[in-house]
Backbone as a printed PyTorch tensor [residue, N CA C, xyz], in Angstrom:
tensor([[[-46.4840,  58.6020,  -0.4290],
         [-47.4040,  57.8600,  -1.2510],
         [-46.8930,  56.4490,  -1.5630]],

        [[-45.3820,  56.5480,  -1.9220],
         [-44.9650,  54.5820,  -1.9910],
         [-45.3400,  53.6610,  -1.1110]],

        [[-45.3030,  54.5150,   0.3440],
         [-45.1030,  53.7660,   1.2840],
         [-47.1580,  52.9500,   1.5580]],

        [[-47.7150,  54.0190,   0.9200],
         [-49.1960,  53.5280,   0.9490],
         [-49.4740,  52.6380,  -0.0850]],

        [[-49.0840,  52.6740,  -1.1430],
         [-48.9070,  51.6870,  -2.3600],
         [-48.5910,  50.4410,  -2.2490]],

        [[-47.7770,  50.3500,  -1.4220],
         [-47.0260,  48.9240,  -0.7720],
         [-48.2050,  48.3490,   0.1510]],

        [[-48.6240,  48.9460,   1.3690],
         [-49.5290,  48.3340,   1.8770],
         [-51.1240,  48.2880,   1.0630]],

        [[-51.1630,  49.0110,   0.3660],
         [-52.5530,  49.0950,  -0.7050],
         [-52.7340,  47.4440,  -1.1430]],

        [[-51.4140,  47.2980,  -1.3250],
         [-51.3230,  45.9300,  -2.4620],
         [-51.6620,  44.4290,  -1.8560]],

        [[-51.5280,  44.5510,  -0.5750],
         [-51.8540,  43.4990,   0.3400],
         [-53.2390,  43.1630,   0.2020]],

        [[-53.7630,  42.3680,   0.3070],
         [-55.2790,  42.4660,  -0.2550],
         [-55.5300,  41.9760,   1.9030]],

        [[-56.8730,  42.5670,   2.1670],
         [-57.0500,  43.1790,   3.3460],
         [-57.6250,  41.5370,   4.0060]],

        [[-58.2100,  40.4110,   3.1800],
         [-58.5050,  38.9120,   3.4020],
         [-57.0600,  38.4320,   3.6500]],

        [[-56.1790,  38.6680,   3.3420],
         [-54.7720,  37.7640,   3.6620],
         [-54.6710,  38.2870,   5.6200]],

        [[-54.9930,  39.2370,   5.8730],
         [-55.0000,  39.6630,   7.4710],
         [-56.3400,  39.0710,   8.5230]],

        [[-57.2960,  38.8560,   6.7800],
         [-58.4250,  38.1600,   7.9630],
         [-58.5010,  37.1180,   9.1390]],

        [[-57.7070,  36.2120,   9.4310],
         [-57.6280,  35.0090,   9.6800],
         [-56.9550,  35.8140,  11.0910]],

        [[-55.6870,  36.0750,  10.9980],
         [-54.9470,  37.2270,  12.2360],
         [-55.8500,  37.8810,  12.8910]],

        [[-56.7400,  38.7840,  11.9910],
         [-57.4250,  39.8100,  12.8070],
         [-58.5840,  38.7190,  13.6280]],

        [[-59.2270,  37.8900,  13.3620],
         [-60.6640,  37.4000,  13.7560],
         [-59.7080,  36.6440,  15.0010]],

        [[-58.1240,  35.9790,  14.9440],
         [-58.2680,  35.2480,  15.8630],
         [-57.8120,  36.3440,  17.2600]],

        [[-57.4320,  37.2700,  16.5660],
         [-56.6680,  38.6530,  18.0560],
         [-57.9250,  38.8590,  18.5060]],

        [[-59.2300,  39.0560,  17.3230],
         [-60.6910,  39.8170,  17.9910],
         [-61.0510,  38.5750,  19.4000]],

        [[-61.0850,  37.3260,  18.7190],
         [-61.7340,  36.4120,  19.6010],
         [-60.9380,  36.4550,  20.6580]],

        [[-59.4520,  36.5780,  20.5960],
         [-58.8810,  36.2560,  21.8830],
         [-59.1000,  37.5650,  23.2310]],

        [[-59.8260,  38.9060,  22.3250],
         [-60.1230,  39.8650,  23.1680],
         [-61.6500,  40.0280,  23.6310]],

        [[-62.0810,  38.7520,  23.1980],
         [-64.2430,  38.3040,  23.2660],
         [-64.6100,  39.7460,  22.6870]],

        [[-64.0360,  40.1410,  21.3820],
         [-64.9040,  41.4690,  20.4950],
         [-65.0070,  40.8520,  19.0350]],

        [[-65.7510,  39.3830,  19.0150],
         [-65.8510,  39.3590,  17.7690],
         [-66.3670,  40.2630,  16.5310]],

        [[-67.3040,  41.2200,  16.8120],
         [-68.2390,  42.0850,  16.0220],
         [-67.1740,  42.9270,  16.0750]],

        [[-66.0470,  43.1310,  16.9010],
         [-64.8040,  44.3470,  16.4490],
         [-64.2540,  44.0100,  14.9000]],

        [[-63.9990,  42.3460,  14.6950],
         [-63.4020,  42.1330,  13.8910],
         [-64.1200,  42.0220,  12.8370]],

        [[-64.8800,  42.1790,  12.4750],
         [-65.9300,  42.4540,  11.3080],
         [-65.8920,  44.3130,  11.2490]],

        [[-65.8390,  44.9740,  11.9830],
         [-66.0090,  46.3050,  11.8970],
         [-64.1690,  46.5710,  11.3410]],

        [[-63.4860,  45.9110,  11.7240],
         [-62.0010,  46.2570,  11.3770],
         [-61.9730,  45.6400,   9.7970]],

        [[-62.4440,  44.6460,   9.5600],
         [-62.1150,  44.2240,   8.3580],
         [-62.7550,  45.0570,   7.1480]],

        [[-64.1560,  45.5220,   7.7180],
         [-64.6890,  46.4490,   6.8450],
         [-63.7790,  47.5620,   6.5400]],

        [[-63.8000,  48.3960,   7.5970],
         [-62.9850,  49.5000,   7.3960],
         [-61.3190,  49.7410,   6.6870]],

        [[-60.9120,  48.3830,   6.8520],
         [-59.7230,  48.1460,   6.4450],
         [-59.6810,  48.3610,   4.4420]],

        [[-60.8760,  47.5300,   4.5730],
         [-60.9540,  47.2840,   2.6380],
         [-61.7970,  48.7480,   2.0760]],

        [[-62.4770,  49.1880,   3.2230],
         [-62.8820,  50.7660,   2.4730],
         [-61.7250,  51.8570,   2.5540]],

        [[-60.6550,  51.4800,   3.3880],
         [-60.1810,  52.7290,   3.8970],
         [-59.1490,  53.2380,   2.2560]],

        [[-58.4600,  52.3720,   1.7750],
         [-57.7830,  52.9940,   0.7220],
         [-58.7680,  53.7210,  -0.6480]],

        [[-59.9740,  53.0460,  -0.7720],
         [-60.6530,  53.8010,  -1.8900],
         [-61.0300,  54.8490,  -1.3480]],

        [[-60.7540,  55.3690,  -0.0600],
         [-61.3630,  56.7350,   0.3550],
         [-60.3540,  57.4030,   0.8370]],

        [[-59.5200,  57.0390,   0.6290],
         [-57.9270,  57.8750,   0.8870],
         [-57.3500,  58.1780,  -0.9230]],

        [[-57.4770,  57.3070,  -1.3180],
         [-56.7210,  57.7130,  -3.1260],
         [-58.1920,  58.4790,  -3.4060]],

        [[-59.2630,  58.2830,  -3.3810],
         [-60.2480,  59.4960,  -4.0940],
         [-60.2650,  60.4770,  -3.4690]],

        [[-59.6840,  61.0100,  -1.7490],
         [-59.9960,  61.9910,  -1.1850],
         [-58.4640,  62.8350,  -1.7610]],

        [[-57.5550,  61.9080,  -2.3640],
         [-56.5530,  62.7570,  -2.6080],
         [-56.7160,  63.3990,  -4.2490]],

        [[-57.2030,  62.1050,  -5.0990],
         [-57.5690,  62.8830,  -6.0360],
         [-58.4380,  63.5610,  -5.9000]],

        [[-59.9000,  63.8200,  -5.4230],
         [-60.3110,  64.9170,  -5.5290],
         [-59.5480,  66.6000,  -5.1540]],

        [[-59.1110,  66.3540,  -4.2210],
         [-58.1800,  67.3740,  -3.6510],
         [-57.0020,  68.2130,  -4.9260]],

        [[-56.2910,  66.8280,  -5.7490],
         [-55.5620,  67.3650,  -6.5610],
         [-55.8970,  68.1150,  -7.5130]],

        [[-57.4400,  68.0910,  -7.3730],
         [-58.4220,  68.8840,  -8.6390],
         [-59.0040,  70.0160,  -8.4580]],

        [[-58.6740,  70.8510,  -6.9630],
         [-59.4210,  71.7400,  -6.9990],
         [-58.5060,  73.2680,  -7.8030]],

        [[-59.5950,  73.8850,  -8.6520],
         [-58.4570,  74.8960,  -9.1800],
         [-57.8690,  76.1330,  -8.1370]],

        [[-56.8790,  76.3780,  -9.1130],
         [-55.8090,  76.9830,  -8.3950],
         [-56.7230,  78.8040,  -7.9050]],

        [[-57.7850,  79.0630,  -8.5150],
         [-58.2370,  80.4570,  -8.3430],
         [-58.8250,  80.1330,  -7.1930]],

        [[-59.6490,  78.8390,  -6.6030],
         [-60.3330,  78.3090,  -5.5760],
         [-59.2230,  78.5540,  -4.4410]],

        [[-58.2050,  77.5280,  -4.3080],
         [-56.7240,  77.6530,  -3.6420],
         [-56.7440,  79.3260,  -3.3930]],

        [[-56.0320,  80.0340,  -4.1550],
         [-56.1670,  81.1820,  -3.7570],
         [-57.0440,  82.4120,  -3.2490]],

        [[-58.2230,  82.0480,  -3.2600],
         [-59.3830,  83.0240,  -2.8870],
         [-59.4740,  82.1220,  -0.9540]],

        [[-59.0770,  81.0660,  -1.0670],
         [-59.2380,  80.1810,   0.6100],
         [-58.2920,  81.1960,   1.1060]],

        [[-56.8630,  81.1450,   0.4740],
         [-55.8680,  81.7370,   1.1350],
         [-56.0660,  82.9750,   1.4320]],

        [[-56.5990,  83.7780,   1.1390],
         [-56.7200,  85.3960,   1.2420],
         [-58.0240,  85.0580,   2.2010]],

        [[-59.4270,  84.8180,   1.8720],
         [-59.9570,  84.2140,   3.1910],
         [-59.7220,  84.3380,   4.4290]],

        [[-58.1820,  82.9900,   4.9850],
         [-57.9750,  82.4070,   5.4380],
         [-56.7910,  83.5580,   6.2660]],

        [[-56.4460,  84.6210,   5.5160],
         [-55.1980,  85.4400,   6.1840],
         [-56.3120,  86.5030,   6.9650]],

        [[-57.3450,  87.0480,   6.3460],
         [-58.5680,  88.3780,   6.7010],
         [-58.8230,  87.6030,   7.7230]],

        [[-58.9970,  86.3570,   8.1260],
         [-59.4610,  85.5610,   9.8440],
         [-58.7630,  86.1990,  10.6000]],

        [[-57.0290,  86.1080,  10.3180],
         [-56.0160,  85.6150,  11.3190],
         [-56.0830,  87.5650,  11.8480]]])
């Protein structure tokens, strides 16, 4: 998790300028609009997919696991 914190903090416009001139030099300008998007959504959907996760209760957790052994 530090190691995502650190890059979290970079704000995803300080790479814009890099990314648009690598897109142009590969003629995918519309790549670099699709990268920049995804770049600035990707952490609010990584820290909420983890908090949600940290919330599911523990009787939930355990009824998957027993579930999950009656498959195997």
């Amino acid at each position: 998790m530090p190691i995502s914190d650190i890059v979290q903090s970079v704000p995803i416009l300080a790479f814009f300028p890099i990314v648009v001139l690598v897109f142009i030099k590969l003629h995918a300008t519309e790549g670099a609009v699709i990268f920049i998007l995804f770049m600035a959504m990707l952490w609010n959907l990584v820290f909420s997919m983890i908090g949600g996760l940290k919330t599911i209760p523990k009787d939930i957790l355990d009824a998957a696991k027993i579930f999950e052994n009656q498959r195997l």
